mmCIF file of C-alpha atoms in Angstrom:
data_model
loop_
_atom_site.group_PDB
_atom_site.id
_atom_site.type_symbol
_atom_site.label_atom_id
_atom_site.label_comp_id
_atom_site.label_asym_id
_atom_site.label_seq_id
_atom_site.Cartn_x
_atom_site.Cartn_y
_atom_site.Cartn_z
ATOM 1 C CA UNK E 445 60.760 -52.483 -49.144
ATOM 2 C CA UNK E 446 62.090 -48.443 -49.318
ATOM 3 C CA UNK E 447 61.317 -47.967 -53.201
ATOM 4 C CA UNK E 448 57.992 -49.004 -52.646
ATOM 5 C CA UNK E 449 57.148 -47.228 -49.718
ATOM 6 C CA UNK E 450 58.713 -43.773 -51.828
ATOM 7 C CA UNK E 451 55.867 -44.926 -55.062
ATOM 8 C CA UNK E 452 53.325 -45.247 -52.372
ATOM 9 C CA UNK E 453 54.093 -41.276 -50.966
ATOM 10 C CA UNK E 454 54.573 -40.005 -54.821
ATOM 11 C CA UNK E 455 51.221 -41.491 -55.356
ATOM 12 C CA UNK E 456 49.602 -39.894 -52.567
ATOM 13 C CA UNK E 457 51.067 -36.669 -53.526
ATOM 14 C CA UNK E 458 50.041 -36.531 -57.246
ATOM 15 C CA UNK E 459 46.839 -37.441 -56.263
ATOM 16 C CA UNK E 460 46.476 -34.137 -54.248
ATOM 17 C CA UNK E 461 47.745 -32.563 -56.931
ATOM 18 C CA UNK E 462 44.972 -34.131 -59.281
ATOM 19 C CA UNK E 463 42.512 -32.981 -57.161
ATOM 20 C CA UNK E 464 43.113 -29.413 -56.586
ATOM 21 C CA UNK E 465 43.482 -29.265 -60.474
ATOM 22 C CA UNK E 466 40.105 -30.484 -61.029
ATOM 23 C CA UNK E 467 38.658 -28.176 -58.416
ATOM 24 C CA UNK E 468 40.129 -25.316 -59.395
ATOM 25 C CA UNK E 469 38.240 -23.244 -62.310
ATOM 26 C CA UNK E 470 40.492 -20.254 -62.908
ATOM 27 C CA UNK E 471 39.436 -17.004 -64.365
ATOM 28 C CA UNK E 472 43.260 -15.839 -64.163
ATOM 29 C CA UNK E 473 44.746 -17.632 -66.827
ATOM 30 C CA UNK E 474 48.045 -15.726 -68.114
ATOM 31 C CA UNK E 475 50.548 -13.401 -66.504
ATOM 32 C CA UNK E 476 49.018 -10.511 -67.918
ATOM 33 C CA UNK E 477 45.611 -11.117 -65.867
ATOM 34 C CA UNK E 478 47.266 -12.111 -62.868
ATOM 35 C CA UNK E 479 48.779 -8.766 -62.666
ATOM 36 C CA UNK E 480 45.479 -7.169 -63.042
ATOM 37 C CA UNK E 481 43.461 -8.884 -60.604
ATOM 38 C CA UNK E 482 40.095 -9.902 -60.229
ATOM 39 C CA UNK E 483 37.672 -7.228 -59.420
ATOM 40 C CA UNK E 484 34.786 -8.549 -56.789
ATOM 41 C CA UNK E 485 31.875 -6.160 -55.850
ATOM 42 C CA UNK E 486 28.830 -7.465 -53.082
ATOM 43 C CA UNK E 487 25.859 -5.273 -51.489
ATOM 44 C CA UNK E 488 25.546 -5.212 -48.084
ATOM 45 C CA UNK E 489 22.173 -6.247 -46.552
ATOM 46 C CA UNK E 490 21.205 -5.205 -43.138
ATOM 47 C CA UNK E 491 19.417 -7.187 -40.354
ATOM 48 C CA UNK E 492 18.180 -4.998 -37.467
ATOM 49 C CA UNK E 493 16.480 -6.017 -34.951
ATOM 50 C CA UNK E 494 12.781 -5.278 -33.910
ATOM 51 C CA UNK E 495 12.242 -2.784 -31.209
ATOM 52 C CA UNK E 496 9.095 -2.813 -29.214
ATOM 53 C CA UNK E 497 9.270 -0.867 -25.974
ATOM 54 C CA UNK E 498 6.082 0.327 -24.321
ATOM 55 C CA UNK E 499 6.801 2.889 -21.778
ATOM 56 C CA UNK E 500 4.351 4.969 -19.403
ATOM 57 C CA UNK E 501 4.258 8.538 -19.695
ATOM 58 C CA UNK E 502 3.342 9.950 -16.292
ATOM 59 C CA UNK E 503 4.488 8.977 -12.706
ATOM 60 C CA UNK E 504 2.610 11.054 -9.932
ATOM 61 C CA UNK E 505 4.187 11.710 -6.796
ATOM 62 C CA UNK E 506 2.584 12.371 -3.155
ATOM 63 C CA UNK E 507 4.820 14.100 -0.627
ATOM 64 C CA UNK E 508 3.884 12.443 2.767
ATOM 65 C CA UNK E 509 6.151 13.920 5.156
ATOM 66 C CA UNK E 510 4.360 12.079 8.661
ATOM 67 C CA UNK E 511 3.947 8.805 6.504
ATOM 68 C CA UNK E 512 0.394 8.539 7.330
ATOM 69 C CA UNK E 513 -1.436 5.642 5.297
ATOM 70 C CA UNK E 514 -2.257 6.658 1.753
ATOM 71 C CA UNK E 515 -4.109 4.767 -0.968
ATOM 72 C CA UNK E 516 -3.838 4.308 -4.404
ATOM 73 C CA UNK E 517 -5.399 1.622 -6.378
ATOM 74 C CA UNK E 518 -6.547 -0.315 -3.208
ATOM 75 C CA UNK E 519 -2.813 -0.392 -1.867
ATOM 76 C CA UNK E 520 -1.832 1.430 1.134
ATOM 77 C CA UNK E 521 1.294 3.412 1.128
ATOM 78 C CA UNK E 522 3.538 4.724 4.151
ATOM 79 C CA UNK E 523 6.439 6.309 2.665
ATOM 80 C CA UNK E 524 7.236 9.886 2.488
ATOM 81 C CA UNK E 525 7.701 9.932 -0.763
ATOM 82 C CA UNK E 526 5.035 7.699 -2.369
ATOM 83 C CA UNK E 527 5.471 7.115 -6.125
ATOM 84 C CA UNK E 528 3.272 3.582 -7.770
ATOM 85 C CA UNK E 529 5.683 1.723 -9.648
ATOM 86 C CA UNK E 530 5.056 2.065 -13.384
ATOM 87 C CA UNK E 531 5.806 -0.575 -16.282
ATOM 88 C CA UNK E 532 8.615 -0.812 -18.957
ATOM 89 C CA UNK E 533 7.758 -3.880 -21.041
ATOM 90 C CA UNK E 534 10.148 -4.948 -24.182
ATOM 91 C CA UNK E 535 8.938 -7.385 -26.488
ATOM 92 C CA UNK E 536 12.253 -6.530 -28.958
ATOM 93 C CA UNK E 537 13.899 -9.342 -29.900
ATOM 94 C CA UNK E 538 17.253 -8.389 -28.536
ATOM 95 C CA UNK E 539 18.001 -7.087 -25.093
ATOM 96 C CA UNK E 540 18.196 -3.624 -24.380
ATOM 97 C CA UNK E 541 19.584 -1.430 -21.664
ATOM 98 C CA UNK E 542 17.404 0.795 -20.225
ATOM 99 C CA UNK E 543 19.154 4.601 -19.748
ATOM 100 C CA UNK E 544 17.584 7.620 -18.381
ATOM 101 C CA UNK E 545 18.720 11.433 -19.249
ATOM 102 C CA UNK E 546 17.298 14.960 -18.717
ATOM 103 C CA UNK E 547 16.469 13.865 -14.869
ATOM 104 C CA UNK E 548 15.432 16.666 -12.621
ATOM 105 C CA UNK E 549 13.470 18.657 -10.699
ATOM 106 C CA UNK E 550 12.405 21.680 -12.782
ATOM 107 C CA UNK E 551 9.588 22.744 -10.450
ATOM 108 C CA UNK E 552 9.750 23.643 -6.485
ATOM 109 C CA UNK E 553 7.361 25.774 -4.238
ATOM 110 C CA UNK E 554 9.570 28.598 -2.713
ATOM 111 C CA UNK E 555 10.840 27.778 0.342
ATOM 112 C CA UNK E 556 11.579 24.049 -0.420
ATOM 113 C CA UNK E 557 15.233 23.236 -0.746
ATOM 114 C CA UNK E 558 16.374 19.998 -3.323
ATOM 115 C CA UNK E 559 19.235 17.824 -1.580
ATOM 116 C CA UNK E 560 21.434 16.085 -3.906
ATOM 117 C CA UNK E 561 22.705 14.134 -0.486
ATOM 118 C CA UNK E 562 20.286 12.077 1.796
ATOM 119 C CA UNK E 563 19.081 13.880 4.730
ATOM 120 C CA UNK E 564 20.339 13.450 8.063
ATOM 121 C CA UNK E 565 18.823 14.530 11.579
ATOM 122 C CA UNK E 566 21.219 17.400 11.405
ATOM 123 C CA UNK E 567 18.882 18.723 8.365
ATOM 124 C CA UNK E 568 16.230 20.957 9.471
ATOM 125 C CA UNK E 569 15.059 23.312 6.432
ATOM 126 C CA UNK E 570 12.409 22.373 4.382
ATOM 127 C CA UNK E 571 13.866 19.884 2.456
ATOM 128 C CA UNK E 572 13.302 16.714 -0.126
ATOM 129 C CA UNK E 573 15.739 14.001 -1.418
ATOM 130 C CA UNK E 574 14.777 12.178 -4.256
ATOM 131 C CA UNK E 575 16.031 9.526 -6.618
ATOM 132 C CA UNK E 576 15.106 7.561 -9.132
ATOM 133 C CA UNK E 577 15.280 3.447 -9.446
ATOM 134 C CA UNK E 578 14.906 1.214 -11.983
ATOM 135 C CA UNK E 579 13.984 -2.683 -11.210
ATOM 136 C CA UNK E 580 13.945 -5.979 -13.405
ATOM 137 C CA UNK E 581 11.879 -8.502 -12.240
ATOM 138 C CA UNK E 582 13.303 -11.415 -9.959
ATOM 139 C CA UNK E 583 12.907 -14.960 -10.946
ATOM 140 C CA UNK E 584 9.438 -14.992 -8.997
ATOM 141 C CA UNK E 585 8.441 -11.911 -11.389
ATOM 142 C CA UNK E 586 8.180 -9.769 -8.249
ATOM 143 C CA UNK E 587 9.780 -6.380 -8.205
ATOM 144 C CA UNK E 588 12.349 -4.820 -5.331
ATOM 145 C CA UNK E 589 13.075 -1.720 -4.331
ATOM 146 C CA UNK E 590 15.326 -0.740 -2.176
ATOM 147 C CA UNK E 591 16.536 2.335 0.278
ATOM 148 C CA UNK E 592 19.388 4.389 -1.522
ATOM 149 C CA UNK E 593 22.446 3.652 -1.860
ATOM 150 C CA UNK E 594 25.404 5.775 -3.553
ATOM 151 C CA UNK E 595 26.965 2.832 -5.036
ATOM 152 C CA UNK E 596 23.720 1.646 -6.764
ATOM 153 C CA UNK E 597 23.936 0.886 -10.650
ATOM 154 C CA UNK E 598 19.796 0.976 -10.719
ATOM 155 C CA UNK E 599 19.092 4.347 -8.789
ATOM 156 C CA UNK E 600 20.189 7.992 -9.725
ATOM 157 C CA UNK E 601 19.413 11.317 -7.259
ATOM 158 C CA UNK E 602 17.271 13.653 -8.838
ATOM 159 C CA UNK E 603 18.690 17.372 -8.672
ATOM 160 C CA UNK E 604 17.143 20.820 -8.828
ATOM 161 C CA UNK E 605 17.493 22.163 -12.501
ATOM 162 C CA UNK E 606 15.113 25.215 -13.608
ATOM 163 C CA UNK E 607 14.497 25.553 -17.103
ATOM 164 C CA UNK E 608 16.206 28.255 -17.322
ATOM 165 C CA UNK E 609 19.226 26.628 -15.898
ATOM 166 C CA UNK E 610 22.058 26.002 -18.072
ATOM 167 C CA UNK E 611 24.577 25.492 -15.712
ATOM 168 C CA UNK E 612 23.948 22.664 -13.444
ATOM 169 C CA UNK E 613 23.992 19.296 -14.408
ATOM 170 C CA UNK E 614 20.866 17.411 -15.089
ATOM 171 C CA UNK E 615 21.036 13.208 -14.121
ATOM 172 C CA UNK E 616 21.937 10.598 -16.308
ATOM 173 C CA UNK E 617 22.920 7.501 -16.116
ATOM 174 C CA UNK E 618 23.453 4.066 -18.872
ATOM 175 C CA UNK E 619 22.064 0.667 -18.099
ATOM 176 C CA UNK E 620 20.117 1.137 -14.972
ATOM 177 C CA UNK E 621 18.844 -2.168 -16.197
ATOM 178 C CA UNK E 622 19.344 -4.604 -18.867
ATOM 179 C CA UNK E 623 15.836 -6.263 -20.254
ATOM 180 C CA UNK E 624 16.491 -9.576 -21.773
ATOM 181 C CA UNK E 625 14.770 -10.174 -25.425
ATOM 182 C CA UNK E 626 10.949 -11.482 -25.582
ATOM 183 C CA UNK E 627 11.613 -15.028 -25.445
ATOM 184 C CA UNK E 628 9.795 -16.894 -28.570
ATOM 185 C CA UNK E 629 6.555 -17.549 -27.526
ATOM 186 C CA UNK E 630 6.555 -15.815 -24.687
ATOM 187 C CA UNK E 631 5.562 -12.600 -23.094
ATOM 188 C CA UNK E 632 7.662 -9.574 -23.107
ATOM 189 C CA UNK E 633 10.499 -9.161 -20.492
ATOM 190 C CA UNK E 634 9.918 -6.650 -17.745
ATOM 191 C CA UNK E 635 10.918 -3.584 -15.752
ATOM 192 C CA UNK E 636 10.032 -1.167 -12.965
ATOM 193 C CA UNK E 637 10.637 2.280 -11.702
ATOM 194 C CA UNK E 638 9.477 4.486 -9.159
ATOM 195 C CA UNK E 639 10.586 8.014 -7.475
ATOM 196 C CA UNK E 640 11.995 6.954 -4.180
ATOM 197 C CA UNK E 641 13.023 9.769 -1.242
ATOM 198 C CA UNK E 642 12.926 11.015 2.049
ATOM 199 C CA UNK E 643 11.525 14.763 3.631
ATOM 200 C CA UNK E 644 11.952 16.881 6.585
ATOM 201 C CA UNK E 645 8.753 16.007 8.871
ATOM 202 C CA UNK E 646 8.675 19.005 10.577
ATOM 203 C CA UNK E 647 10.836 21.827 8.679
ATOM 204 C CA UNK E 648 12.121 24.761 10.329
ATOM 205 C CA UNK E 649 13.839 28.403 9.386
ATOM 206 C CA UNK E 650 15.367 31.461 10.494
ATOM 207 C CA UNK E 651 13.203 34.925 10.551
ATOM 208 C CA UNK E 652 13.618 38.183 10.073
ATOM 209 C CA UNK E 653 14.421 38.924 13.731
ATOM 210 C CA UNK E 654 17.190 35.300 13.740
ATOM 211 C CA UNK E 655 14.495 33.156 15.098
ATOM 212 C CA UNK E 656 13.887 30.105 14.426
ATOM 213 C CA UNK E 657 10.418 29.109 13.439
ATOM 214 C CA UNK E 658 8.457 26.449 12.260
ATOM 215 C CA UNK E 659 8.332 26.225 8.847
ATOM 216 C CA UNK E 660 5.507 23.738 8.200
ATOM 217 C CA UNK E 661 4.309 21.460 4.735
ATOM 218 C CA UNK E 662 1.296 23.103 2.886
ATOM 219 C CA UNK E 663 -1.201 21.524 0.868
ATOM 220 C CA UNK E 664 0.177 24.543 -1.969
ATOM 221 C CA UNK E 665 4.088 23.060 -1.595
ATOM 222 C CA UNK E 666 4.773 20.894 -5.391
ATOM 223 C CA UNK E 667 7.344 19.294 -6.931
ATOM 224 C CA UNK E 668 7.994 18.664 -10.561
ATOM 225 C CA UNK E 669 10.031 15.980 -11.653
ATOM 226 C CA UNK E 670 10.760 15.171 -15.313
ATOM 227 C CA UNK E 671 12.978 12.393 -17.474
ATOM 228 C CA UNK E 672 13.708 10.667 -20.481
ATOM 229 C CA UNK E 673 14.099 6.949 -21.045
ATOM 230 C CA UNK E 674 16.274 5.590 -23.788
ATOM 231 C CA UNK E 675 16.995 2.060 -24.972
ATOM 232 C CA UNK E 676 19.902 0.708 -26.161
ATOM 233 C CA UNK E 677 19.766 -2.230 -27.951
ATOM 234 C CA UNK E 678 22.666 -5.180 -26.893
ATOM 235 C CA UNK E 679 24.554 -7.594 -28.890
ATOM 236 C CA UNK E 680 23.149 -11.209 -28.687
ATOM 237 C CA UNK E 681 25.593 -13.267 -27.022
ATOM 238 C CA UNK E 682 26.000 -16.075 -29.162
ATOM 239 C CA UNK E 683 26.700 -20.193 -27.549
ATOM 240 C CA UNK E 684 29.721 -21.076 -27.697
ATOM 241 C CA UNK E 685 29.968 -24.425 -30.054
ATOM 242 C CA UNK E 686 30.927 -28.056 -28.635
#
């Protein structure tokens, strides 16, 4: 019985060895060629995503200190800083991160303070606080803009940096929102951005006699905001096999 079992094991071993010999087609067949080895070359082709992002080039702002009704495209607004949300459309075949850079107030009328901290009741001078917010669409396709939160990944304060100012840091943040790839046969994915904030409604100042006097907003007061969006393609997440 033991001899028969041993013979069966040997036969199986020989069969495996035979199959390896048959499958191999060596081009290294001597001691010399084994030492020399075989050079292998290959050409690399690039498989790059198709990037297609639509971004508006302007976003107008209205300063509305007393929160009066202000109508834009038949929609009434009552915020102190009114900026109609603008849309970013991603029709790329990969997801993209929406980044912002070079964010700043580049021009402000004399007497206006551009604050980098949210205004409080203790702020009495002619001040404006501005922040940029980028939000993705919710499941129902709507967009929700929230009050300022210093911990929010989708918001960024806008500093005052004149054109000739090389010392003050401009605003920048990566991945304020991630927009998914355009689904096959579907529409592109969307985000919206807007500039929000607040101002001191009835500002005051100290005059040359050191008296506190009114320093009201006038129709010639202006602020100019500039910034740039950039987009970073994201690695496609593969589904794990069963």
